[in-house]
PDB file of C-alpha atoms in Angstrom:
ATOM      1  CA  UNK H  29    -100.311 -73.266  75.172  1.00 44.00           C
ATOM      2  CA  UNK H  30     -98.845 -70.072  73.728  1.00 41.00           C
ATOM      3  CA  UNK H  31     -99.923 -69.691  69.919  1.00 42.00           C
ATOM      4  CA  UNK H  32     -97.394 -67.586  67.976  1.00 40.00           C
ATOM      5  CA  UNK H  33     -98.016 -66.276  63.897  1.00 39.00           C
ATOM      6  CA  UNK H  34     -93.947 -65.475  64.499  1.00 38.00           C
ATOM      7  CA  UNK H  35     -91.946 -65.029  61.418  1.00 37.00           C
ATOM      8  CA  UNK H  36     -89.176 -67.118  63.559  1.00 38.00           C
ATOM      9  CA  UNK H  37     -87.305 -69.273  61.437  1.00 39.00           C
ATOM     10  CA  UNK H  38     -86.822 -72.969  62.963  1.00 41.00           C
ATOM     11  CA  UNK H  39     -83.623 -74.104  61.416  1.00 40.00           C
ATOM     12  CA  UNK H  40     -84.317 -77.415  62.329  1.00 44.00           C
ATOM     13  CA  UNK H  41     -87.305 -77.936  60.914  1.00 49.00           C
ATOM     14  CA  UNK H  42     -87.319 -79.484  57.453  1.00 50.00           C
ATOM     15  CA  UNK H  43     -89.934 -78.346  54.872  1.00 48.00           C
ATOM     16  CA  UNK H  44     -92.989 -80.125  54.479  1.00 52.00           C
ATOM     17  CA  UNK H  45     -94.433 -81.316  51.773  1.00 61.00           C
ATOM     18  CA  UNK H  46     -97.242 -79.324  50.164  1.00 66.00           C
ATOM     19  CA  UNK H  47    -100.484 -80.872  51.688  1.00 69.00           C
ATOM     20  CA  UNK H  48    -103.440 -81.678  49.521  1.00 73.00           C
ATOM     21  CA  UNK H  49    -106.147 -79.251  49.774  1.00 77.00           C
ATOM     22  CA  UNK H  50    -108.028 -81.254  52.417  1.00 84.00           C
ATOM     23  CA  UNK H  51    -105.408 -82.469  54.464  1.00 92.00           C
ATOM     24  CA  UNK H  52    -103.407 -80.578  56.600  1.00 94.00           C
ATOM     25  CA  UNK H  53     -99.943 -81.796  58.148  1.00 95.00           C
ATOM     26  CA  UNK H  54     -98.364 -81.548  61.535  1.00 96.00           C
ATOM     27  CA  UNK H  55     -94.811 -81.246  61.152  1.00 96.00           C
ATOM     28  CA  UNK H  56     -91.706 -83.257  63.951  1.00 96.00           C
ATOM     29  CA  UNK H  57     -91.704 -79.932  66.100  1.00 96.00           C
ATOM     30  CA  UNK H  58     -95.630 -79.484  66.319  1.00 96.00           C
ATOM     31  CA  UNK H  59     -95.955 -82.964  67.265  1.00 97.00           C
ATOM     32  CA  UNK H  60     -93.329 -82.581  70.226  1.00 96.00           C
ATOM     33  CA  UNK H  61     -94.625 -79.431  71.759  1.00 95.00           C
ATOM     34  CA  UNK H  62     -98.452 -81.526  71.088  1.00 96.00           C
ATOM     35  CA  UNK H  63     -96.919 -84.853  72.963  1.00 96.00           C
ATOM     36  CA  UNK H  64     -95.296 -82.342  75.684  1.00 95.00           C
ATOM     37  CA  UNK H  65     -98.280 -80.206  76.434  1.00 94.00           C
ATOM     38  CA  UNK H  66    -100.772 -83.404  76.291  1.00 95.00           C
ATOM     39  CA  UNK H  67     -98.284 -85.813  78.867  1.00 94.00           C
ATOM     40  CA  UNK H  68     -98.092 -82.497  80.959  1.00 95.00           C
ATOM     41  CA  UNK H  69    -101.979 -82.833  80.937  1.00 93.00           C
ATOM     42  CA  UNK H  70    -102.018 -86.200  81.547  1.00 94.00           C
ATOM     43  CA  UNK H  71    -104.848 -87.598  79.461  1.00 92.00           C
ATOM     44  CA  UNK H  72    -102.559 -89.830  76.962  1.00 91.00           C
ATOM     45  CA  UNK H  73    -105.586 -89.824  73.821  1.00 90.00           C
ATOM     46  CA  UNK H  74    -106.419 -86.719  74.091  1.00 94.00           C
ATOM     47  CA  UNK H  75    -106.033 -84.643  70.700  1.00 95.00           C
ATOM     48  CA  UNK H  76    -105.599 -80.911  69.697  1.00 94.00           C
ATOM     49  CA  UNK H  77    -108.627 -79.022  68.551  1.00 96.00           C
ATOM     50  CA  UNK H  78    -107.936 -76.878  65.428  1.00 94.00           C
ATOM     51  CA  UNK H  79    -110.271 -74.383  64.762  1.00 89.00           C
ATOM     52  CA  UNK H  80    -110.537 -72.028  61.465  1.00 84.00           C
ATOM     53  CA  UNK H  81    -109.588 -68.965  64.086  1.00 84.00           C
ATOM     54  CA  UNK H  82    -106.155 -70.697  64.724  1.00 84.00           C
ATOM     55  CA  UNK H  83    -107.884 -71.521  68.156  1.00 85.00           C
ATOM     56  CA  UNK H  84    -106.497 -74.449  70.581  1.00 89.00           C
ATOM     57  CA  UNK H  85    -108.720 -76.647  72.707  1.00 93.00           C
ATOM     58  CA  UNK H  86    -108.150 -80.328  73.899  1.00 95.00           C
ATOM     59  CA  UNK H  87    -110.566 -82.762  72.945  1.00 94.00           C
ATOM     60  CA  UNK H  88    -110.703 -86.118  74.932  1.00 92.00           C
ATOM     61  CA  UNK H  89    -112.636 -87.368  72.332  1.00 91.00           C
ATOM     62  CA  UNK H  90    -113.085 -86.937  68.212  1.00 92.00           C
ATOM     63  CA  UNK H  91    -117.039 -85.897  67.157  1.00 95.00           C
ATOM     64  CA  UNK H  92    -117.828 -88.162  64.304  1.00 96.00           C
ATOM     65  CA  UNK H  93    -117.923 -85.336  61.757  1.00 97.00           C
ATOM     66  CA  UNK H  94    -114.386 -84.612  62.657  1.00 96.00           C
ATOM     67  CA  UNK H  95    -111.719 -85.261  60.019  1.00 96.00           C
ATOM     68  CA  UNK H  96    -108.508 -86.407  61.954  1.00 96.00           C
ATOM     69  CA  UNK H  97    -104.353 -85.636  60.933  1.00 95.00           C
ATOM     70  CA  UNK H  98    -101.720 -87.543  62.316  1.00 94.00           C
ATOM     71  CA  UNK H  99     -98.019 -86.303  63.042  1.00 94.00           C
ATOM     72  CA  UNK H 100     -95.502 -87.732  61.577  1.00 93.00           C
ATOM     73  CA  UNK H 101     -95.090 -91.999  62.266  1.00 89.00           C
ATOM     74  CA  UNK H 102     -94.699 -92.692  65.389  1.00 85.00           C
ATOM     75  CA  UNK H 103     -95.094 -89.465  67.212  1.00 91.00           C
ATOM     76  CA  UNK H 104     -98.378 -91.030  68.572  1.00 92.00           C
ATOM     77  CA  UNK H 105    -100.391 -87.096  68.129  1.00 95.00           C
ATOM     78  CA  UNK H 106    -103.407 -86.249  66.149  1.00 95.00           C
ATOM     79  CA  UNK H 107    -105.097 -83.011  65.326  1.00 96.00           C
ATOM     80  CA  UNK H 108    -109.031 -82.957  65.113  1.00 96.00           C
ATOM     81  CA  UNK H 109    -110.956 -79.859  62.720  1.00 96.00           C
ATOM     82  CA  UNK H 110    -114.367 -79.606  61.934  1.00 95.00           C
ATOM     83  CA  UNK H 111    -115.958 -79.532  58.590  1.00 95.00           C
ATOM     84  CA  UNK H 112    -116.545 -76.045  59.024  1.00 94.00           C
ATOM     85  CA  UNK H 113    -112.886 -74.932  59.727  1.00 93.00           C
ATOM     86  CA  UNK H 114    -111.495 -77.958  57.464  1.00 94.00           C
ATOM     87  CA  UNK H 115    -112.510 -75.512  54.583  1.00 92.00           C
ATOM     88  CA  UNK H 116    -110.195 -72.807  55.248  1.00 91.00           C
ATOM     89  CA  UNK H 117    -107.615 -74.962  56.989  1.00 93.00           C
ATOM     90  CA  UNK H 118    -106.837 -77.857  54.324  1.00 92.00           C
ATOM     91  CA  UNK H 119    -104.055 -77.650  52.702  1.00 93.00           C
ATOM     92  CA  UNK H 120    -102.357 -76.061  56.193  1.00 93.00           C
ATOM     93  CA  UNK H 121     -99.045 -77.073  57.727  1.00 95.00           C
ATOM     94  CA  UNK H 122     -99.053 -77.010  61.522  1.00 95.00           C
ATOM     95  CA  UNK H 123     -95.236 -76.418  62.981  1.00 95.00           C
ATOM     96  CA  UNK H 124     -93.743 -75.320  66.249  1.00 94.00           C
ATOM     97  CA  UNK H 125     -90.831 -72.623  65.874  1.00 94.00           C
ATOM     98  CA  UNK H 126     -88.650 -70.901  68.352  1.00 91.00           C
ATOM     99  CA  UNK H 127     -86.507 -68.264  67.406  1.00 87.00           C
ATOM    100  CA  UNK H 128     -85.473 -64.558  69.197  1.00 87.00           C
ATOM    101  CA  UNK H 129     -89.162 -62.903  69.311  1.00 83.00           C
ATOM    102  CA  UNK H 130     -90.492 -66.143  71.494  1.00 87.00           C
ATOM    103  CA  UNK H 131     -92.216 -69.761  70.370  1.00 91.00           C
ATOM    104  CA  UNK H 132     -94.997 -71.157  69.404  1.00 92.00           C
ATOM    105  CA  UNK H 133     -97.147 -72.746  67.113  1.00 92.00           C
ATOM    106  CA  UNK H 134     -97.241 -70.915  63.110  1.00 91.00           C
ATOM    107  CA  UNK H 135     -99.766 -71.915  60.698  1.00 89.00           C
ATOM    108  CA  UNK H 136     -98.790 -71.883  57.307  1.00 90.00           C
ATOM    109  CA  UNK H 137    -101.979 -71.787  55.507  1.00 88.00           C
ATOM    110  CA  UNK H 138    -102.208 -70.993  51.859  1.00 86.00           C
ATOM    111  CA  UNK H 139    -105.720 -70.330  52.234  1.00 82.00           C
ATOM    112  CA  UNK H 140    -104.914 -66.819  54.161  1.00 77.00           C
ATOM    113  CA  UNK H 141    -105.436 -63.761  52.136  1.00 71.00           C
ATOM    114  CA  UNK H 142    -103.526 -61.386  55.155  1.00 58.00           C
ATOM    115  CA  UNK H 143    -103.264 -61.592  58.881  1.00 53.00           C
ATOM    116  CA  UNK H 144    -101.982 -58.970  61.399  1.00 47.00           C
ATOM    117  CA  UNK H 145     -99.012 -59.012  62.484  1.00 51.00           C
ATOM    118  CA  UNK H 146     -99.870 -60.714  66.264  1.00 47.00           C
ATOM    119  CA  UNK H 147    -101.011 -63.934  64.546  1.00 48.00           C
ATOM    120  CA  UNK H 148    -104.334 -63.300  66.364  1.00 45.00           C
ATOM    121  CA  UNK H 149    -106.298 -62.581  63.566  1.00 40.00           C
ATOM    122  CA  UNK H 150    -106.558 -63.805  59.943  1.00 44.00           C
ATOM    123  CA  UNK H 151    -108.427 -63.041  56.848  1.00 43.00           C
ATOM    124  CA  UNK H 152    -109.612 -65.860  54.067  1.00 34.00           C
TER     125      UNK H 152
END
């Protein structure tokens, strides 16, 4: 899964709603690219991994210290995030754009101080 900090504009997407400082939200477009890349996979419960890094890994199964975020009803998709990360993550909407320069996923995190510009790398 390609992981993009793109300044790509999604015209589709509609703006969230400012999450509360310890939830974060997975917008219509994450959750689609999430249900794509997880039926491609072909483990139906298996959730996205969040870390505070902006790193992806499936988990098959939520730790019980994990704090859990849904996409929107019905898209049947769930993020995980650690305690650790959840600190510099809440308040964080997750959401898929494509646009000229490529797609993937941008974090919009209030929490970031700066970043570089390849979306690898982020400062809090």
């Amino acid at each position: 899964m390609q992981m993009s900090n793109a300044a790509a504009h999604n015209e589709t997407s509609k703006p969230a709603a400012t999450p509360a400082k310890k939830e974060i939200v997975v917008t219509e477009a994450a959750a689609q690219e999430i249900a794509k890349q997880r039926d491609k996979r072909g483990t139906p419960n298996a959730r996205i991994r969040v870390g505070f890094t902006y790193v992806f890994e499936w988990a098959d199964e939520a730790k019980p210290t994990d704090s859990e975020f849904s996409g929107p009803d019905g898209s049947g998709v769930a993020i995980v995030v650690d305690p650790k990360s959840l600190v510099f993550l809440g308040g964080m909407t997750l959401d898929f754009v494509r646009g000229m320069m490529g797609h993937g996923f941008k974090f919009n995190n209030p929490n970031a101080k700066g970043s570089c510009g390849c979306g690898e790398s982020v400062q809090f």
